[in-house]
Coordinates of C-alpha atoms in Angstrom, one line a residue:
X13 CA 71.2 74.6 133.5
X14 CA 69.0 77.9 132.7
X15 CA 70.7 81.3 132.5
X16 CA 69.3 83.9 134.6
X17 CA 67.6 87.1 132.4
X18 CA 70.9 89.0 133.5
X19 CA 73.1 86.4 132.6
X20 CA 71.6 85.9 129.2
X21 CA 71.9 90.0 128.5
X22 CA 75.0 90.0 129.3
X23 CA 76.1 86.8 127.0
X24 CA 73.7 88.6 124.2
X25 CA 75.9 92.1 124.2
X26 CA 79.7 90.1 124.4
X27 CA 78.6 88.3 121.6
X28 CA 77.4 91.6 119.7
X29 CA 80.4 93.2 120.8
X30 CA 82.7 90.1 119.3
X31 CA 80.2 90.7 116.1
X32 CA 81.2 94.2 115.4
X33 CA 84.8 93.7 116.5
X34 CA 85.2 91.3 113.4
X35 CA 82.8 92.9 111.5
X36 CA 85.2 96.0 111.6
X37 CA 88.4 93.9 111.3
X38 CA 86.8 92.1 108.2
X39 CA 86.4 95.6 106.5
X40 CA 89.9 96.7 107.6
X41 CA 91.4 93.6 105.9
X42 CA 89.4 93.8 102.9
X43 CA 90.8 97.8 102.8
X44 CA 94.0 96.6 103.1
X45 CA 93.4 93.9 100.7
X46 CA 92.6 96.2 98.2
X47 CA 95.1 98.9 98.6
X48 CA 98.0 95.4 98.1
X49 CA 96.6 94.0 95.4
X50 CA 96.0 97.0 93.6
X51 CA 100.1 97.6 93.9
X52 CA 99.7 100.8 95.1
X53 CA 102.2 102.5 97.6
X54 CA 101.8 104.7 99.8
X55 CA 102.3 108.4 97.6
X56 CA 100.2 106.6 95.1
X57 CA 97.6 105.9 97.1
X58 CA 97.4 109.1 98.6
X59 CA 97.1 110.4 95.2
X60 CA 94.0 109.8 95.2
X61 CA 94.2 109.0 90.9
X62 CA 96.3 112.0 90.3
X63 CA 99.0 111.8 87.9
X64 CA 103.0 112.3 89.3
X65 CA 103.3 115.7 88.8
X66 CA 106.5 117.2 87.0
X67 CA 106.6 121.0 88.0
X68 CA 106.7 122.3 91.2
X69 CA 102.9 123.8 90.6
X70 CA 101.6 120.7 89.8
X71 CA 103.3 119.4 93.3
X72 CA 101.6 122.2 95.2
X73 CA 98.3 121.3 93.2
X74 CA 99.2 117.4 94.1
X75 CA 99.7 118.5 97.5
X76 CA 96.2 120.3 97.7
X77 CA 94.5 117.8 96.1
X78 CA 95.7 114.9 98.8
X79 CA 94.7 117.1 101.8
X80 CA 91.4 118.0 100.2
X81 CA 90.8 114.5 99.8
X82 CA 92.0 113.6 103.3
X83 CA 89.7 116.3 104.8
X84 CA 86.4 115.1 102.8
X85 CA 87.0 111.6 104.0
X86 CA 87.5 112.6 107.8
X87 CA 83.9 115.5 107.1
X88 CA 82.5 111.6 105.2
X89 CA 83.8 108.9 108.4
X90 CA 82.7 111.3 111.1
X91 CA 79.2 111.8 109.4
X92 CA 79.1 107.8 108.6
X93 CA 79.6 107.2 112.4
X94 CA 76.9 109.1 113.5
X95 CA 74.6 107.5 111.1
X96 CA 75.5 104.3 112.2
X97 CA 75.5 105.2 115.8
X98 CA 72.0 106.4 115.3
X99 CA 71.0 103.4 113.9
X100 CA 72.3 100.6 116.1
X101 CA 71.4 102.7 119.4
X102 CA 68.4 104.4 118.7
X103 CA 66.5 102.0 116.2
X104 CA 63.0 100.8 117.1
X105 CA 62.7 98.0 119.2
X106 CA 59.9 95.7 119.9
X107 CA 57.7 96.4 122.5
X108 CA 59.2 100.0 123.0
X109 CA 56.7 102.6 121.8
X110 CA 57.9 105.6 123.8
X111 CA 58.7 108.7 121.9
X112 CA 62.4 109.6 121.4
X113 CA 63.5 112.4 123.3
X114 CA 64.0 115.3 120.7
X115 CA 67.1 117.3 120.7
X116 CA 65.4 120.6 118.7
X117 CA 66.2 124.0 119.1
X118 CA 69.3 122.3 121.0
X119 CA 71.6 125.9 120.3
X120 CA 74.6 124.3 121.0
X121 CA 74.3 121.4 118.4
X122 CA 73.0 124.0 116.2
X123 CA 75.9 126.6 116.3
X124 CA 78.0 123.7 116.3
X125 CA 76.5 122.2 113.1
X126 CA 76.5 125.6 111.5
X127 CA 80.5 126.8 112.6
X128 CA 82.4 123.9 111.7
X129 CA 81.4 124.1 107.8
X130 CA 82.3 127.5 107.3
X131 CA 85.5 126.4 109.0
X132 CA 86.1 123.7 106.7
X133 CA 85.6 125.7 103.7
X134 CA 87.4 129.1 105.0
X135 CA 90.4 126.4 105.6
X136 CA 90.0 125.1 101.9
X137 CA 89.7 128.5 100.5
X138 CA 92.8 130.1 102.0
X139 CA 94.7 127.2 100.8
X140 CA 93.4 127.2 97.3
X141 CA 94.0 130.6 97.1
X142 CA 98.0 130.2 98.2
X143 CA 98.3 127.2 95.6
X144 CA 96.1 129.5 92.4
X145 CA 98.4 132.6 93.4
X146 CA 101.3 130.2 92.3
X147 CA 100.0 128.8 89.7
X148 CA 98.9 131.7 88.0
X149 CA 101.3 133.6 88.7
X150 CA 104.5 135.1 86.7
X151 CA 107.3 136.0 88.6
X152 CA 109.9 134.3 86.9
X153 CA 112.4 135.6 83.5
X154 CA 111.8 132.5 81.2
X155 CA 114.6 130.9 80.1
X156 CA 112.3 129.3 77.1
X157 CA 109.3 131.5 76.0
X158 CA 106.9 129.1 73.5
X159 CA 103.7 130.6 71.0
X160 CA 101.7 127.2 71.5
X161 CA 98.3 127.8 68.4
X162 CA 95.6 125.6 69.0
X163 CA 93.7 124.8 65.5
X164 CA 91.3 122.2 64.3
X165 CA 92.3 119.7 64.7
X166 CA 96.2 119.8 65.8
X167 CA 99.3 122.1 67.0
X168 CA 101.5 124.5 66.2
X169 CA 104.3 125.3 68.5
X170 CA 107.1 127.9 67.7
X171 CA 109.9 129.1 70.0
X172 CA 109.2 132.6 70.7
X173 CA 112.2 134.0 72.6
X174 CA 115.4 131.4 73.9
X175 CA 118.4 132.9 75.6
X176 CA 121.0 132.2 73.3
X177 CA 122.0 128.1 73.6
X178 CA 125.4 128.7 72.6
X179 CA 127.2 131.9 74.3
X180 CA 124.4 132.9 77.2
X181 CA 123.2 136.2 78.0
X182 CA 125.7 138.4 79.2
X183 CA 126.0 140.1 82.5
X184 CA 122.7 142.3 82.5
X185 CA 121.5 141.7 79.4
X186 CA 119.2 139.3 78.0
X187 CA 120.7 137.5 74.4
X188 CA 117.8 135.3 72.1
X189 CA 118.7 133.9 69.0
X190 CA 115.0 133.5 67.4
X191 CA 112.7 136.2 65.4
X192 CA 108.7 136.0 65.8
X193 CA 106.2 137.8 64.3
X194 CA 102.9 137.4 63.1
X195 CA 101.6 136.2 59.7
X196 CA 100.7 139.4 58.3
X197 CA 104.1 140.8 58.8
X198 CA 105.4 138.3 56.7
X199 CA 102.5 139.5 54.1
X200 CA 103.5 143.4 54.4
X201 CA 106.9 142.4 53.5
X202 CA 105.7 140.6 50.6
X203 CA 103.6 143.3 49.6
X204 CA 106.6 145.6 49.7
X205 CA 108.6 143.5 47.5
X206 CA 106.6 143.0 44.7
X207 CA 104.8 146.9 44.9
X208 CA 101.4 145.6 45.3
X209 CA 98.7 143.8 47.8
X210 CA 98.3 140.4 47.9
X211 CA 94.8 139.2 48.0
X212 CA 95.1 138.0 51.7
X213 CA 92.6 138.7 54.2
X214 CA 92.0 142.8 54.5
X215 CA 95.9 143.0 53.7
X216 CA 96.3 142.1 57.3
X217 CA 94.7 145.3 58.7
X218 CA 91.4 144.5 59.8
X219 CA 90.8 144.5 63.3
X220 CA 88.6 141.6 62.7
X221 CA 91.7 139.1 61.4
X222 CA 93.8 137.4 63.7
X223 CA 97.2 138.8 63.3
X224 CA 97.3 138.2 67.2
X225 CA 98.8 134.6 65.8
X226 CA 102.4 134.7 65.8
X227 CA 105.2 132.4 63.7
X228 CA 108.7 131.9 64.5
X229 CA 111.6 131.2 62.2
X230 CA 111.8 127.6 64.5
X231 CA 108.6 126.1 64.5
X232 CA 107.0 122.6 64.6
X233 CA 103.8 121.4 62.9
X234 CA 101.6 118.8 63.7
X235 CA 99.8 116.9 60.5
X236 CA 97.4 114.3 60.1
X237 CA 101.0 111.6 60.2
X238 CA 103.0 113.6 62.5
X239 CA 102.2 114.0 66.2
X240 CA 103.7 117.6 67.1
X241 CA 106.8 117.8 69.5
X242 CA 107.8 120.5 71.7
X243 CA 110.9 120.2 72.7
X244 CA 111.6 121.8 76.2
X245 CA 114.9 121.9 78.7
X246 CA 114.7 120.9 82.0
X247 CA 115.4 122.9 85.3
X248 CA 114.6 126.3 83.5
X249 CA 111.6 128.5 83.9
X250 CA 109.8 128.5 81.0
X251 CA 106.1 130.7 79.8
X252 CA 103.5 129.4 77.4
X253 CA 101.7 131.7 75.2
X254 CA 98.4 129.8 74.1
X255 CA 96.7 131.5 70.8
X256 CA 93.7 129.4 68.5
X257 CA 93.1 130.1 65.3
X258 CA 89.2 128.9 65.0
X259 CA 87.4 127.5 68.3
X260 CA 88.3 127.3 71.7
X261 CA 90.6 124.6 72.7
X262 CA 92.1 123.9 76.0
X263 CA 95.9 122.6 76.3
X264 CA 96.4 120.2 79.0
X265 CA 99.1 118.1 79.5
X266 CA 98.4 115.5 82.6
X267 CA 101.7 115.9 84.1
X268 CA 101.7 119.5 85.0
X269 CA 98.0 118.7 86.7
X270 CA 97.0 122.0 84.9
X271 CA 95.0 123.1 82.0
X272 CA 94.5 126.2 80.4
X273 CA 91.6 127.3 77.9
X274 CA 93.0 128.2 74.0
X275 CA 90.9 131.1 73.2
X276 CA 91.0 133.1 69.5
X277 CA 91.1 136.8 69.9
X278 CA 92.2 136.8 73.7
X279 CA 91.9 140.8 73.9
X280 CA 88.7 141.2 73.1
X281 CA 87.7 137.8 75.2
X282 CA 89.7 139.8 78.5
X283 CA 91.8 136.6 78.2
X284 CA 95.4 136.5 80.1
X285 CA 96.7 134.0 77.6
X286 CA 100.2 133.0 79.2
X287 CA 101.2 131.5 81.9
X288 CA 104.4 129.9 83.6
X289 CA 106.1 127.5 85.3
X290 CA 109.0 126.9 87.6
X291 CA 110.8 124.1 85.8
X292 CA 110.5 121.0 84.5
X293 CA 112.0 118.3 86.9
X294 CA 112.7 115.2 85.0
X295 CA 113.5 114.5 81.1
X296 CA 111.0 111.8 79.6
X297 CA 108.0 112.3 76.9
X298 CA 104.4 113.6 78.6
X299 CA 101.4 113.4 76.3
X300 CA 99.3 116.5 75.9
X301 CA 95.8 117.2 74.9
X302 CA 92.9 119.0 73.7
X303 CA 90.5 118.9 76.9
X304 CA 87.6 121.3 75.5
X305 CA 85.3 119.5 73.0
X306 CA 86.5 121.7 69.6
X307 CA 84.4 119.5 66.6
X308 CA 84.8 116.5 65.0
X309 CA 88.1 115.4 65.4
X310 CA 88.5 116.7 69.2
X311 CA 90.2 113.5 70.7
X312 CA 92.6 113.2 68.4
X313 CA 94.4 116.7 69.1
X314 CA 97.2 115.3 71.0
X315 CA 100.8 116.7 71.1
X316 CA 104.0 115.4 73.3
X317 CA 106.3 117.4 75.6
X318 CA 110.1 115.7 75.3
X319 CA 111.8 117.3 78.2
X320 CA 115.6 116.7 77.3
X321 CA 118.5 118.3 79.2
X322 CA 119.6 121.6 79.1
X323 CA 122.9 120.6 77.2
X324 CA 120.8 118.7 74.7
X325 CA 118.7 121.4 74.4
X326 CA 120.8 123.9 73.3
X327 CA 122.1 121.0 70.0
X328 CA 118.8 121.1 69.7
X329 CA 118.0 124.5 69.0
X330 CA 121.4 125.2 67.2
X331 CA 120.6 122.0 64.7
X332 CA 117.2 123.6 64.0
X333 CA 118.8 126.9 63.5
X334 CA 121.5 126.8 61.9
X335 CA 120.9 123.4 60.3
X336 CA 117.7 124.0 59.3
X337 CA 116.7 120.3 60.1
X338 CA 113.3 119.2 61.0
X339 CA 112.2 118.7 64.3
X340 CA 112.7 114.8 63.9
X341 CA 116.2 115.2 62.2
X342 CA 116.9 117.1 65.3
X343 CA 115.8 115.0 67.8
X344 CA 117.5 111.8 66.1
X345 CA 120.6 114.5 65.9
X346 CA 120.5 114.6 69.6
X347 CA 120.0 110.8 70.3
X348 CA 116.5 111.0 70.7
X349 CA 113.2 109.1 69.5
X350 CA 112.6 111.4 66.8
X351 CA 108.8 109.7 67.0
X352 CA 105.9 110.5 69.6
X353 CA 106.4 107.6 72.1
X354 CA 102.8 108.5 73.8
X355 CA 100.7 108.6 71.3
X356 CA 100.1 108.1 67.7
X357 CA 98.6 110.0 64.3
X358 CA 94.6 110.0 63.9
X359 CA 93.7 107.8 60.9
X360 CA 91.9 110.1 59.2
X361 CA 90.0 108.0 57.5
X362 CA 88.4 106.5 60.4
X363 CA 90.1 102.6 59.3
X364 CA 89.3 100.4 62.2
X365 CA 92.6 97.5 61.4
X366 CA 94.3 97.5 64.9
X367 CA 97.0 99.7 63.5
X368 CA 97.9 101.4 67.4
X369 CA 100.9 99.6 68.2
X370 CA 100.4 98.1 71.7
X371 CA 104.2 99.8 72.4
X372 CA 105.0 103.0 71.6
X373 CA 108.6 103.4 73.4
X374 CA 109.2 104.2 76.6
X375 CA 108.5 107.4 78.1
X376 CA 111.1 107.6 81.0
X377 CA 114.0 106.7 78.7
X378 CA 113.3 108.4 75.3
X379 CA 117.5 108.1 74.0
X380 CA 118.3 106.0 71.0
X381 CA 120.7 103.5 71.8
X382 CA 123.4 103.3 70.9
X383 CA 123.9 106.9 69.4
X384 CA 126.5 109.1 69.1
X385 CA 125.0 113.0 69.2
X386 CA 125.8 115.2 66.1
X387 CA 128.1 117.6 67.2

């Protein structure tokens, strides 16, 4: 039995139509497929490779991020579609040599085509403004205020000002327990004592030395065997000050989604070089790290962020100053790893023996076990 012309049309397009029906359900598996196996759920997929942020700005920047994303791929399906509407429908066929009708100087497509992307980016510019007012801004009294120094190639972080971890400010006052200055105070007091100057850069005066560097009677070093750790409380507002001592740096730690440039001489570079946030909303370790090429040994300026309790905190600080411990004996004093557990020391002489352990410790549970906290 022959089909009619009709008849065989009509047979052709139900079994296109069945084509792209399980075409586009062979895609939508394989989507699927790929979102299961890659044991992804839901928030992490829609992180789009974004760490879990810790602070409530890197949640806004989080949140940001995942509509921007969102938005780009609806702007990239709908422009997708009409490409491959355009090319099913409207391909050339054989035995059709008419000329397509032309939709130029079509005003409406035109304004249309023209409005919605200044839409779409007025959208995305109001909201990144909201989110960058946040960020950058200061509103709150730190509980914790750090003097983070960038050098090559490591860190230098010394508490700057801490409300008092064992009494508390009192009613309208504010109480801190730790001195800072900068290095060429120490120097003028040096000269003082013994009557005469010490041959140290200019005596200090020059405007061209960097006594904009500040030092802190609490203070931890990194070294070529020790990774620096900055000790920081949880649930309290707390302000960076970021100084370098040679080259531009940048300190970025992945879990606050944020980075800020480490400039020397921020005055005379119109540099703001502080910044805040909210709190800190779990304890654990969080690696940090130098994210502007700065010489040689750039990728091995890393530094760790233990976020402990506020109670903890407070043994902390006391240990270090009134103790005088190190910043290990502390955190061992406190039931902590007194060891980065995210990353290591830079061999510095450039050994190549599979040294890295493969397991570092774990960096949602940083407490010793079985430890009793020095009291």
């Amino acid at each position: 039995m022959k089909l009619a012309h009709d008849e065989r049309s009509t047979a052709r397009r139900a079994m296109t139509a069945s084509r792209k029906v399980k075409r586009v359900g062979l895609v939508a598996a394989l989507g699927l497929a790929a979102l299961v196996m890659t044991g992804c759920g839901p928030r992490e997929a829609l992180r789009f490779g974004w760490p879990t942020g810790v602070t409530p700005e890197a949640k806004e920047m989080g949140h940001l991020w995942t509509w921007a994303v969102i938005a780009s791929l609806i702007v990239g399906f709908m422009v997708w579609m009409v490409i491959f509407w355009c090319i099913t429908f409207f391909r050339h066929r054989d035995g059709d040599d008419s000329f397509p009708r032309q939709t130029a100087y079509n005003m409406p497509v035109e304004l249309t085509l023209i409005t919605l992307p200044f839409l779409a980016i007025a959208v995305l510019f109001y909201f990144t403004v909201v989110v960058e007012n946040k960020v950058e801004g200061k509103p709150y009294d730190p509980g914790v205020t750090v003097d983070v120094t960038a050098f090559q190639w490591n860190w230098k972080f010394g508490y700057d000002q801490i409300r008092d971890p064992l009494n508390g400010p009192k009613a309208g006052e504010k109480s801190y327990v730790v001195s800072n200055g900068n290095p060429f105070d120490l120097q003028a007091q040096r000269e003082t004592e013994h009557g005469k100057q010490l041959p140290l850069p200019a005596g200090g005066r020059s405007d061209n030395v960097r006594d904009y560097l500040k030092y802190s009677s609490i203070e931890t070093l990194g070294t070529p065997t020790e990774i620096p750790i900055l000790v920081l409380p949880v649930d309290t507002p707390i302000q960076f000050n970021l100084a370098s001592a040679d080259v531009i740096h940048s300190f970025w730690v992945p879990e606050f989604l944020y980075k800020r440039d480490v400039m020397p001489f921020p005055k005379q570079n119109h540099q703001d070089p502080s910044f805040q946030i909210e709190k800190i909303t779990r304890t654990g370790a969080f690696v940090g790290r130098c994210a502007e090429m700065c010489g040689t040994y750039h990728a091995m300026m890393n530094f760790e962020i233990r976020a402990v309790s506020q109670k903890d905190f407070q043994r902390y600080i006391a240990l270090r100053a009134n103790d005088k411990l190190s910043n290990a004996a502390a955190l061992e004093a406190i039931c902590q790893e007194p060891k980065s557990v995210t990353t290591v020391p830079f061999e510095t002489r450039r050994k190549t023996g599979g040294d890295t352990p493969k397991y570092l410790g774990n960096a949602f549970d940083t407490r010793l076990s079985n430890c009793t906290p020095r009291t």
